[in-house]
Each structure stands twice: as structure tokens, then as C-alpha cells.
Amino acid sequence: NATSGRPADAESQVLLYRDVNARLAELAPFLTADDDPYFAAAEGSLWVMVPAYVATDRYPYAARFGSANYVRQPVMAAMDAYSGEKRLYVVDPDEPMIRTWRAVYPELFTDGDEMPAGLRAHMRYGEDLFDFQSTALGRFHVDDTDAFFNGDEAWAITQEAYGPGVEGDRIVSPARYTFAVLPGQEEERFLAVRNYKPRTVGRGIGFAGWLAASNDPADFGRLTVLEFPRNSEDPVDSLDTFTSNVARDPQLSEEIGVRRDQVLRGNTNVVPIGDGLLFVLPLYLDAPGDSLPTLWQVIVSFGDQRVFSAPTFERALARALGSADARRPATPGTSADLPTLVQRASTEFEAYRRAFGRGDDAEALRRLRAFRQALA
């Protein structure tokens, strides 16, 4: 035992497979682990969790995306980060391939119903599976045979600028986890989301669609597709257009050009608000010698060709909301003007975050409702 200084003896052990993916590959090589395990604090321990998939390229009459034409997430693997204890919870017992493997190795798996509530609350829809499904959706959301054959209504995943430099790096927008209230719903949910634009050249680059996968235990894995108007005279900007609008803004482009290589673009977040979308992009300054980047500007937009920036999100949002009518009439039943409502929304949201962080669900819900009322 080198760490304790004692010589090796009959009780010494060598731990060869330390991380959850390496252990899963030894325990169940017929499963494919997601590339992005994550930590979760639950049941008095720190756990490493990872979705595990079954996949094949031999599913009849199915198009292939990458190396497979069938992928499902029937297993959630969890490992105690301290003891190394491992559990393979079957969260989809009706999936045919995992049903067969359970018959072969009945003691390897644990029923999903036995998963503690603390762990279940931290379940995530796997990113690799979501990438597979969202790529397929780009073509197979079409239900008209002629349009499907011609590819006129096909979607492509949006692109955005990310990383260091004046223009950043042009990347395909990754799927992201976010809290959002979908149109027609009242409850906020933890979702994996992906954005689309029309694939056909000449069809514009407005928003075409949105795919959301629920991570809530009550409807885990439920997929929702939001389609935006195809022939709207005033389409909502896609992420591509939003990125271009940031570069075209005279003041922003000048300020970014002055700082050049110090500028670091963060992830662009897109959240549905009411009947529209809210774009939020943080810009950081990463100067040589600084231990961490510092927040410099926050850019917001409602997808209407205009962008607004300020040193904080609150001030940027106030500028965006006040751009059309800075002193619009107060909402019926209130006496507050727009700046006051923005401040109230900011205060309630911070109170919601604090209450949620300490586990006070009742207070968090009350603050969230007040936040939504101020935004409305």
C-alpha cells in the first residue's frame, strides 16, 4: 500500500477501474455509456451518474444516423463516488434489448422503482441519445410525403459564435439543459433543448423549430416539438441571425474590436417567454494574467433583429423592454412603470434562486409566481 507506506500483503488491492464509464464497460459491455457523466448529491453521498444506452444498426426499415439506427436509454448507472458502489437502475423495463439482457444477467440490474427519490430527482435525459434523436428529427418531423421527398421542409441545427476572439468560433449549437415553461403549460420544467433553422438554402435562417426533452421524473423522456410559422412575414431570428446581429451592431462591434483577443463569448441561451423567445449571450474578458474571465457585457434580444447590451442582465433586459416604450402604461391592477417591474422581476428571481438552493420549495414557488407576474 504505497499511500500508507506499508508494504504490500495478502490484503492489498489494486483498483484498476476507477471511473464509472470504465467500470460500466467491464460490468456490462453490451451497454454504451453517455460521454458526459455528472455528479449528484443525494442520499447523504456524492454519486456519479451516467445514462446507459442499448443500440443497434440492424433495426428493420430505419434510417441510420452515425453508426446506429436504433438507440434507447433503458438504464441509469449510479456509482457512489466514495465507496465505488455501483447500481444499474432499469428505468425502461419494457425496452426489448434490456429485457433480454436482464434475463441473461438477472442479478446485475436493479428495478428502477427501487431508485431513491434523491437520485431520481437528478436523472438527466442523455445528451448522446438527444443528439441522435434531434439529428433524425431534422428530416423526420415532416409528415407530407412530397415535402419529405423533396426535402423542402427539412431542418438543420442552428449555429452560433462561441469562444475567444472578435468573431469567436462558429460552432453547431449544442443541446443544452435549461429551465423553461413551454407554450400551453404552466409549470417550469428542467429540459434538454435543441434549436433548428430551415435546411434549404434560400428559405431564410429564422427559427424553424425547438425540440425539448423532459428531465422531470413524472414525465421523464417526454419529447415536445415546437414548430414556428413557416411563412411568417416577421420570422423570429435563429441563433445564426442573432450572432450576425451582434457583429453588425455598431457600438458592440467597435467595443469588441478594441478588446479583440481578450473577448470570450459564452453560450447563447434561448428561452421561450410568453409567445416569443429571449436570447441571452454573456461576453467575458479573459486578459493575460487574470486567473478567471470576468463578465463584461450581457447581450439580450427578442429575436427581432435588434440587440441590447449592458454590464448586467438586469440592465440589458431593461434596455430591451424599454426600447419600444420606456414608460408604457402600467399593467391593469398595478401602479408600476416598466423599470420598476424589471427591478421587481430581478428581485423575485434572486429570491427564487436562494429559496430553491436551500430546499424551501413553497417559498421558491411563491417567488417564481411573483417573477412571472412581473414579467407578464
Short mmCIF file of C-alpha atoms in Angstrom, two decimals:
data_model
loop_
_atom_site.label_atom_id
_atom_site.label_comp_id
_atom_site.label_asym_id
_atom_site.label_seq_id
_atom_site.Cartn_x
_atom_site.Cartn_y
_atom_site.Cartn_z
CA ASN A 1 0.00 0.00 0.00
CA ALA A 2 2.10 2.89 -1.29
CA THR A 3 -0.18 5.62 0.07
CA SER A 4 0.12 4.47 3.67
CA GLY A 5 3.77 3.49 3.49
CA ARG A 6 3.04 -0.14 4.40
CA PRO A 7 4.42 -2.94 2.24
CA ALA A 8 2.01 -4.97 0.12
CA ASP A 9 0.48 -8.01 1.82
CA ALA A 10 -2.29 -10.52 1.23
CA GLU A 11 -4.97 -7.92 1.92
CA SER A 12 -3.64 -5.34 -0.55
CA GLN A 13 -5.84 -4.48 -3.50
CA VAL A 14 -5.31 -2.67 -6.78
CA LEU A 15 -8.22 -0.60 -8.10
CA LEU A 16 -7.94 -0.77 -11.89
CA TYR A 17 -11.26 0.69 -12.98
CA ARG A 18 -11.87 3.89 -11.06
CA ASP A 19 -14.30 5.93 -13.17
CA VAL A 20 -17.92 5.00 -13.80
CA ASN A 21 -17.59 4.54 -17.57
CA ALA A 22 -14.62 2.17 -17.21
CA ARG A 23 -16.49 0.12 -14.63
CA LEU A 24 -19.63 0.05 -16.75
CA ALA A 25 -17.61 -1.22 -19.72
CA GLU A 26 -16.38 -4.14 -17.60
CA LEU A 27 -19.71 -4.91 -15.95
CA ALA A 28 -21.97 -4.53 -18.99
CA PRO A 29 -20.01 -4.22 -22.26
CA PHE A 30 -23.27 -4.54 -24.16
CA LEU A 31 -24.31 -1.10 -22.86
CA THR A 32 -22.94 2.21 -24.16
CA ALA A 33 -22.29 4.90 -21.56
CA ASP A 34 -23.02 8.54 -22.30
CA ASP A 35 -19.88 10.60 -22.90
CA ASP A 36 -20.77 13.10 -20.17
CA PRO A 37 -21.19 11.62 -16.66
CA TYR A 38 -22.24 14.07 -13.96
CA PHE A 39 -22.17 14.35 -10.16
CA ALA A 40 -25.25 14.38 -7.93
CA ALA A 41 -25.50 14.87 -4.17
CA ALA A 42 -28.21 12.55 -2.84
CA GLU A 43 -28.95 10.12 -0.02
CA GLY A 44 -26.09 11.51 2.06
CA SER A 45 -23.48 10.66 -0.57
CA LEU A 46 -21.90 12.04 -3.70
CA TRP A 47 -22.86 9.97 -6.74
CA VAL A 48 -21.55 9.83 -10.28
CA MET A 49 -24.44 9.25 -12.66
CA VAL A 50 -24.42 8.35 -16.33
CA PRO A 51 -27.19 7.33 -18.78
CA ALA A 52 -26.53 3.97 -20.41
CA TYR A 53 -27.85 3.02 -23.85
CA VAL A 54 -28.65 -0.01 -25.93
CA ALA A 55 -28.04 0.47 -29.64
CA THR A 56 -28.01 -1.44 -32.90
CA ASP A 57 -27.61 -0.79 -36.61
CA ARG A 58 -29.91 -3.68 -37.59
CA TYR A 59 -33.35 -2.32 -36.80
CA PRO A 60 -35.55 -3.08 -39.85
CA TYR A 61 -36.59 -0.22 -42.14
CA ALA A 62 -34.91 2.52 -40.11
CA ALA A 63 -32.55 5.24 -41.29
CA ARG A 64 -29.07 5.26 -39.83
CA PHE A 65 -27.60 8.29 -38.09
CA GLY A 66 -23.95 7.79 -37.31
CA SER A 67 -23.30 4.12 -36.55
CA ALA A 68 -26.81 3.19 -35.35
CA ASN A 69 -30.43 3.26 -36.43
CA TYR A 70 -31.88 2.40 -33.01
CA VAL A 71 -30.83 3.90 -29.65
CA ARG A 72 -32.67 3.85 -26.33
CA GLN A 73 -31.84 4.81 -22.72
CA PRO A 74 -33.22 1.99 -20.53
CA VAL A 75 -30.55 2.16 -17.80
CA MET A 76 -29.31 4.84 -15.43
CA ALA A 77 -25.99 3.90 -13.85
CA ALA A 78 -25.05 5.38 -10.47
CA MET A 79 -21.77 4.97 -8.56
CA ASP A 80 -21.03 6.14 -5.02
CA ALA A 81 -18.01 8.40 -5.54
CA TYR A 82 -16.56 7.39 -2.13
CA SER A 83 -17.19 3.66 -1.82
CA GLY A 84 -17.38 2.76 -5.50
CA GLU A 85 -20.74 1.04 -5.01
CA LYS A 86 -22.50 0.68 -8.36
CA ARG A 87 -26.13 0.30 -9.30
CA LEU A 88 -27.63 -0.18 -12.74
CA TYR A 89 -31.23 1.01 -12.49
CA VAL A 90 -33.57 -0.15 -15.26
CA VAL A 91 -35.78 2.87 -15.93
CA ASP A 92 -37.43 1.42 -19.07
CA PRO A 93 -38.19 -2.26 -18.33
CA ASP A 94 -40.27 -2.67 -21.50
CA GLU A 95 -37.35 -1.94 -23.85
CA PRO A 96 -36.80 -5.29 -25.70
CA MET A 97 -32.98 -5.37 -25.68
CA ILE A 98 -32.57 -4.63 -21.97
CA ARG A 99 -35.35 -7.11 -21.18
CA THR A 100 -33.24 -9.79 -22.89
CA TRP A 101 -30.04 -8.79 -21.08
CA ARG A 102 -31.85 -8.85 -17.74
CA ALA A 103 -32.87 -12.42 -18.44
CA VAL A 104 -29.21 -13.29 -19.07
CA TYR A 105 -27.83 -11.38 -16.04
CA PRO A 106 -30.71 -11.11 -13.57
CA GLU A 107 -28.53 -10.03 -10.61
CA LEU A 108 -26.72 -7.28 -12.49
CA PHE A 109 -29.64 -4.86 -12.65
CA THR A 110 -31.89 -3.11 -10.14
CA ASP A 111 -35.53 -2.20 -10.78
CA GLY A 112 -35.96 1.48 -11.48
CA ASP A 113 -38.76 1.61 -8.87
CA GLU A 114 -36.09 1.00 -6.22
CA MET A 115 -34.14 4.13 -7.14
CA PRO A 116 -34.16 6.52 -4.16
CA ALA A 117 -36.13 9.71 -4.66
CA GLY A 118 -32.97 11.77 -4.20
CA LEU A 119 -31.27 10.05 -7.11
CA ARG A 120 -34.38 10.06 -9.27
CA ALA A 121 -34.62 13.83 -8.90
CA HIS A 122 -31.17 14.10 -10.53
CA MET A 123 -31.89 11.94 -13.58
CA ARG A 124 -31.00 13.51 -16.91
CA TYR A 125 -32.02 12.65 -20.42
CA GLY A 126 -28.79 11.52 -22.04
CA GLU A 127 -27.04 14.03 -24.31
CA ASP A 128 -25.84 11.39 -26.77
CA LEU A 129 -29.36 9.99 -27.19
CA PHE A 130 -30.77 13.51 -27.54
CA ASP A 131 -28.18 14.27 -30.24
CA PHE A 132 -29.18 11.11 -32.11
CA GLN A 133 -32.89 11.89 -31.92
CA SER A 134 -32.56 15.60 -32.71
CA THR A 135 -30.47 14.83 -35.78
CA ALA A 136 -33.15 12.42 -37.01
CA LEU A 137 -35.92 14.93 -36.26
CA GLY A 138 -34.37 17.41 -38.70
CA ARG A 139 -35.79 15.31 -41.53
CA PHE A 140 -38.42 13.09 -39.99
CA HIS A 141 -40.62 15.79 -38.46
CA VAL A 142 -42.20 16.16 -41.91
CA ASP A 143 -45.50 14.31 -42.39
CA ASP A 144 -46.21 15.33 -46.01
CA THR A 145 -44.79 12.75 -48.41
CA ASP A 146 -43.98 15.19 -51.24
CA ALA A 147 -42.30 17.66 -48.89
CA PHE A 148 -40.39 14.79 -47.28
CA PHE A 149 -39.16 13.50 -50.64
CA ASN A 150 -38.13 16.95 -51.87
CA GLY A 151 -36.56 17.98 -48.58
CA ASP A 152 -38.29 21.37 -48.72
CA GLU A 153 -39.25 21.38 -45.04
CA ALA A 154 -36.09 19.78 -43.66
CA TRP A 155 -34.42 21.40 -40.65
CA ALA A 156 -30.79 21.94 -39.76
CA ILE A 157 -29.36 22.55 -36.30
CA THR A 158 -28.55 26.22 -35.76
CA GLN A 159 -25.03 27.61 -35.46
CA GLU A 160 -23.59 30.22 -33.13
CA ALA A 161 -20.35 32.02 -32.24
CA TYR A 162 -18.54 30.74 -29.16
CA GLY A 163 -15.11 31.10 -27.61
CA PRO A 164 -12.28 33.61 -27.82
CA GLY A 165 -11.62 36.35 -30.35
CA VAL A 166 -13.53 39.08 -32.13
CA GLU A 167 -15.77 36.65 -34.02
CA GLY A 168 -15.36 33.58 -31.84
CA ASP A 169 -15.56 30.11 -33.37
CA ARG A 170 -18.57 29.18 -35.48
CA ILE A 171 -19.97 26.00 -33.94
CA VAL A 172 -23.09 23.88 -34.28
CA SER A 173 -25.33 24.85 -31.38
CA PRO A 174 -25.05 22.11 -28.78
CA ALA A 175 -28.03 20.72 -26.96
CA ARG A 176 -28.41 22.38 -23.57
CA TYR A 177 -30.18 21.78 -20.29
CA THR A 178 -32.37 24.64 -19.12
CA PHE A 179 -35.43 25.50 -17.05
CA ALA A 180 -38.34 26.72 -19.15
CA VAL A 181 -42.12 26.90 -19.35
CA LEU A 182 -43.31 25.50 -22.67
CA PRO A 183 -46.19 27.20 -24.52
CA GLY A 184 -49.53 25.96 -23.26
CA GLN A 185 -48.05 24.80 -19.94
CA GLU A 186 -47.91 26.48 -16.55
CA GLU A 187 -45.19 24.57 -14.71
CA GLU A 188 -41.49 25.21 -15.19
CA ARG A 189 -39.57 22.11 -16.22
CA PHE A 190 -35.96 21.03 -16.47
CA LEU A 191 -35.44 20.35 -20.17
CA ALA A 192 -32.83 19.37 -22.71
CA VAL A 193 -33.37 21.62 -25.73
CA ARG A 194 -32.16 21.98 -29.30
CA ASN A 195 -32.83 24.72 -31.87
CA TYR A 196 -33.44 24.38 -35.62
CA LYS A 197 -33.44 26.54 -38.73
CA PRO A 198 -34.62 25.66 -42.27
CA ARG A 199 -32.08 23.48 -44.05
CA THR A 200 -32.99 24.53 -47.60
CA VAL A 201 -30.84 27.35 -48.96
CA GLY A 202 -32.96 30.40 -49.70
CA ARG A 203 -35.60 29.61 -47.09
CA GLY A 204 -34.08 32.09 -44.66
CA ILE A 205 -32.47 31.40 -41.34
CA GLY A 206 -35.32 32.20 -38.99
CA PHE A 207 -36.23 29.87 -36.18
CA ALA A 208 -37.84 26.72 -37.57
CA GLY A 209 -38.37 24.57 -34.52
CA TRP A 210 -37.43 23.60 -31.00
CA LEU A 211 -37.06 20.11 -29.54
CA ALA A 212 -37.38 19.68 -25.78
CA ALA A 213 -36.94 16.53 -23.69
CA SER A 214 -38.26 16.49 -20.13
CA ASN A 215 -35.94 15.53 -17.27
CA ASP A 216 -38.68 15.62 -14.63
CA PRO A 217 -39.32 12.22 -13.00
CA ALA A 218 -43.09 12.47 -13.66
CA ASP A 219 -42.71 12.51 -17.46
CA PHE A 220 -39.04 11.67 -17.93
CA GLY A 221 -38.06 11.42 -21.59
CA ARG A 222 -41.19 13.05 -22.98
CA LEU A 223 -40.30 14.84 -26.23
CA THR A 224 -42.02 18.05 -27.30
CA VAL A 225 -41.60 19.65 -30.73
CA LEU A 226 -42.38 23.34 -31.16
CA GLU A 227 -42.82 24.48 -34.76
CA PHE A 228 -42.53 28.14 -35.66
CA PRO A 229 -44.58 29.68 -38.53
CA ARG A 230 -43.02 28.67 -41.85
CA ASN A 231 -44.07 31.63 -43.99
CA SER A 232 -44.29 34.39 -41.42
CA GLU A 233 -43.68 37.93 -42.66
CA ASP A 234 -41.81 38.67 -39.44
CA PRO A 235 -39.93 35.45 -38.52
CA VAL A 236 -38.13 35.06 -35.22
CA ASP A 237 -34.35 35.23 -35.62
CA SER A 238 -32.45 31.99 -35.44
CA LEU A 239 -29.21 31.72 -33.48
CA ASP A 240 -27.33 32.28 -36.75
CA THR A 241 -29.10 35.60 -37.29
CA PHE A 242 -28.69 36.63 -33.67
CA THR A 243 -24.94 36.04 -33.93
CA SER A 244 -24.79 38.14 -37.12
CA ASN A 245 -26.82 40.92 -35.49
CA VAL A 246 -24.30 41.12 -32.63
CA ALA A 247 -21.49 41.53 -35.17
CA ARG A 248 -23.44 44.21 -37.09
CA ASP A 249 -24.30 46.36 -34.09
CA PRO A 250 -22.10 49.47 -34.47
CA GLN A 251 -21.41 50.09 -30.79
CA LEU A 252 -20.88 46.45 -29.85
CA SER A 253 -18.66 45.67 -32.84
CA GLU A 254 -16.49 48.70 -32.05
CA GLU A 255 -16.11 47.77 -28.39
CA ILE A 256 -15.39 44.13 -29.24
CA GLY A 257 -12.84 45.22 -31.86
CA VAL A 258 -10.97 47.36 -29.32
CA ARG A 259 -10.60 44.41 -26.92
CA ARG A 260 -10.05 41.84 -29.67
CA ASP A 261 -8.34 38.73 -28.28
CA GLN A 262 -9.47 39.45 -24.72
CA VAL A 263 -13.13 38.86 -25.64
CA LEU A 264 -14.56 35.47 -24.76
CA ARG A 265 -18.09 34.58 -25.95
CA GLY A 266 -20.14 32.38 -23.68
CA ASN A 267 -23.04 30.07 -24.52
CA THR A 268 -26.11 31.68 -26.07
CA ASN A 269 -29.24 30.74 -24.14
CA VAL A 270 -32.65 30.78 -25.81
CA VAL A 271 -35.70 30.63 -23.54
CA PRO A 272 -39.39 30.80 -24.50
CA ILE A 273 -41.09 33.76 -22.82
CA GLY A 274 -44.81 34.11 -23.48
CA ASP A 275 -45.34 33.91 -27.24
CA GLY A 276 -41.73 34.78 -28.11
CA LEU A 277 -38.12 33.95 -27.37
CA LEU A 278 -35.48 35.58 -25.22
CA PHE A 279 -31.85 35.38 -26.35
CA VAL A 280 -29.10 35.93 -23.76
CA LEU A 281 -25.37 35.96 -24.58
CA PRO A 282 -22.67 36.76 -21.99
CA LEU A 283 -19.38 38.30 -23.12
CA TYR A 284 -16.33 37.90 -20.90
CA LEU A 285 -12.89 39.49 -20.81
CA ASP A 286 -10.06 36.98 -20.47
CA ALA A 287 -6.95 39.13 -20.07
CA PRO A 288 -3.47 37.57 -19.70
CA GLY A 289 -2.56 37.21 -16.06
CA ASP A 290 -6.16 37.01 -14.81
CA SER A 291 -6.98 33.78 -13.02
CA LEU A 292 -10.58 33.77 -14.27
CA PRO A 293 -12.50 35.58 -17.02
CA THR A 294 -14.68 38.47 -15.85
CA LEU A 295 -18.18 39.23 -17.08
CA TRP A 296 -18.04 42.29 -19.33
CA GLN A 297 -21.34 42.60 -21.22
CA VAL A 298 -24.66 40.75 -21.38
CA ILE A 299 -26.46 40.86 -24.73
CA VAL A 300 -30.20 40.23 -24.95
CA SER A 301 -32.66 40.14 -27.83
CA PHE A 302 -36.25 39.13 -28.52
CA GLY A 303 -35.35 37.76 -31.96
CA ASP A 304 -36.49 40.88 -33.80
CA GLN A 305 -33.17 41.89 -35.43
CA ARG A 306 -32.26 44.16 -32.50
CA VAL A 307 -29.72 43.51 -29.76
CA PHE A 308 -29.19 45.33 -26.46
CA SER A 309 -26.19 45.16 -24.16
CA ALA A 310 -25.26 46.26 -20.65
CA PRO A 311 -22.82 45.18 -17.90
CA THR A 312 -25.59 43.17 -16.19
CA PHE A 313 -28.51 41.07 -17.35
CA GLU A 314 -30.97 43.24 -15.43
CA ARG A 315 -29.85 46.43 -17.18
CA ALA A 316 -29.69 44.77 -20.61
CA LEU A 317 -33.23 43.43 -20.18
CA ALA A 318 -34.44 46.84 -19.06
CA ARG A 319 -32.99 48.41 -22.19
CA ALA A 320 -34.61 45.77 -24.39
CA LEU A 321 -38.02 46.14 -22.75
CA GLY A 322 -37.80 49.91 -22.73
CA SER A 323 -36.67 50.26 -26.33
CA ALA A 324 -40.20 50.36 -27.77
CA ASP A 325 -41.87 52.32 -24.98
CA ALA A 326 -39.77 53.07 -21.92
CA ARG A 327 -42.77 54.35 -19.99
CA ARG A 328 -45.61 52.28 -21.35
CA PRO A 329 -48.90 52.25 -19.41
CA ALA A 330 -48.89 50.17 -16.28
CA THR A 331 -50.41 46.72 -16.27
CA PRO A 332 -54.06 46.80 -15.14
CA GLY A 333 -54.23 46.32 -11.41
CA THR A 334 -50.73 47.72 -10.78
CA SER A 335 -49.22 51.15 -10.47
CA ALA A 336 -45.68 50.23 -11.51
CA ASP A 337 -43.90 51.53 -14.59
CA LEU A 338 -41.59 49.39 -16.69
CA PRO A 339 -38.27 49.99 -14.85
CA THR A 340 -39.95 49.21 -11.54
CA LEU A 341 -41.34 45.95 -12.92
CA VAL A 342 -37.92 44.95 -14.26
CA GLN A 343 -36.40 45.59 -10.84
CA ARG A 344 -39.20 43.64 -9.18
CA ALA A 345 -38.69 40.71 -11.56
CA SER A 346 -34.95 40.69 -10.82
CA THR A 347 -35.52 40.78 -7.07
CA GLU A 348 -38.09 37.97 -7.16
CA PHE A 349 -35.88 35.80 -9.36
CA GLU A 350 -32.91 36.13 -6.99
CA ALA A 351 -35.19 35.28 -4.07
CA TYR A 352 -36.46 32.24 -6.03
CA ARG A 353 -32.88 31.04 -6.60
CA ARG A 354 -32.00 31.37 -2.91
CA ALA A 355 -35.14 29.56 -1.79
CA PHE A 356 -34.62 26.79 -4.34
CA GLY A 357 -31.00 26.41 -3.25
CA ARG A 358 -31.90 25.87 0.40
CA GLY A 359 -34.71 23.46 -0.47
CA ASP A 360 -37.63 25.70 0.53
CA ASP A 361 -39.98 24.60 -2.27
CA ALA A 362 -43.01 26.54 -1.02
CA GLU A 363 -41.13 29.83 -0.88
CA ALA A 364 -39.43 29.11 -4.23
CA LEU A 365 -42.82 28.54 -5.88
CA ARG A 366 -44.22 31.76 -4.40
CA ARG A 367 -41.23 33.76 -5.64
CA LEU A 368 -41.35 32.15 -9.08
CA ARG A 369 -45.01 33.09 -9.49
CA ALA A 370 -44.22 36.67 -8.48
CA PHE A 371 -41.35 36.72 -11.00
CA ARG A 372 -43.63 35.52 -13.80
CA GLN A 373 -46.28 38.07 -12.87
CA ALA A 374 -43.74 40.89 -13.07
CA LEU A 375 -42.52 39.65 -16.48
CA ALA A 376 -46.09 39.38 -17.78
#
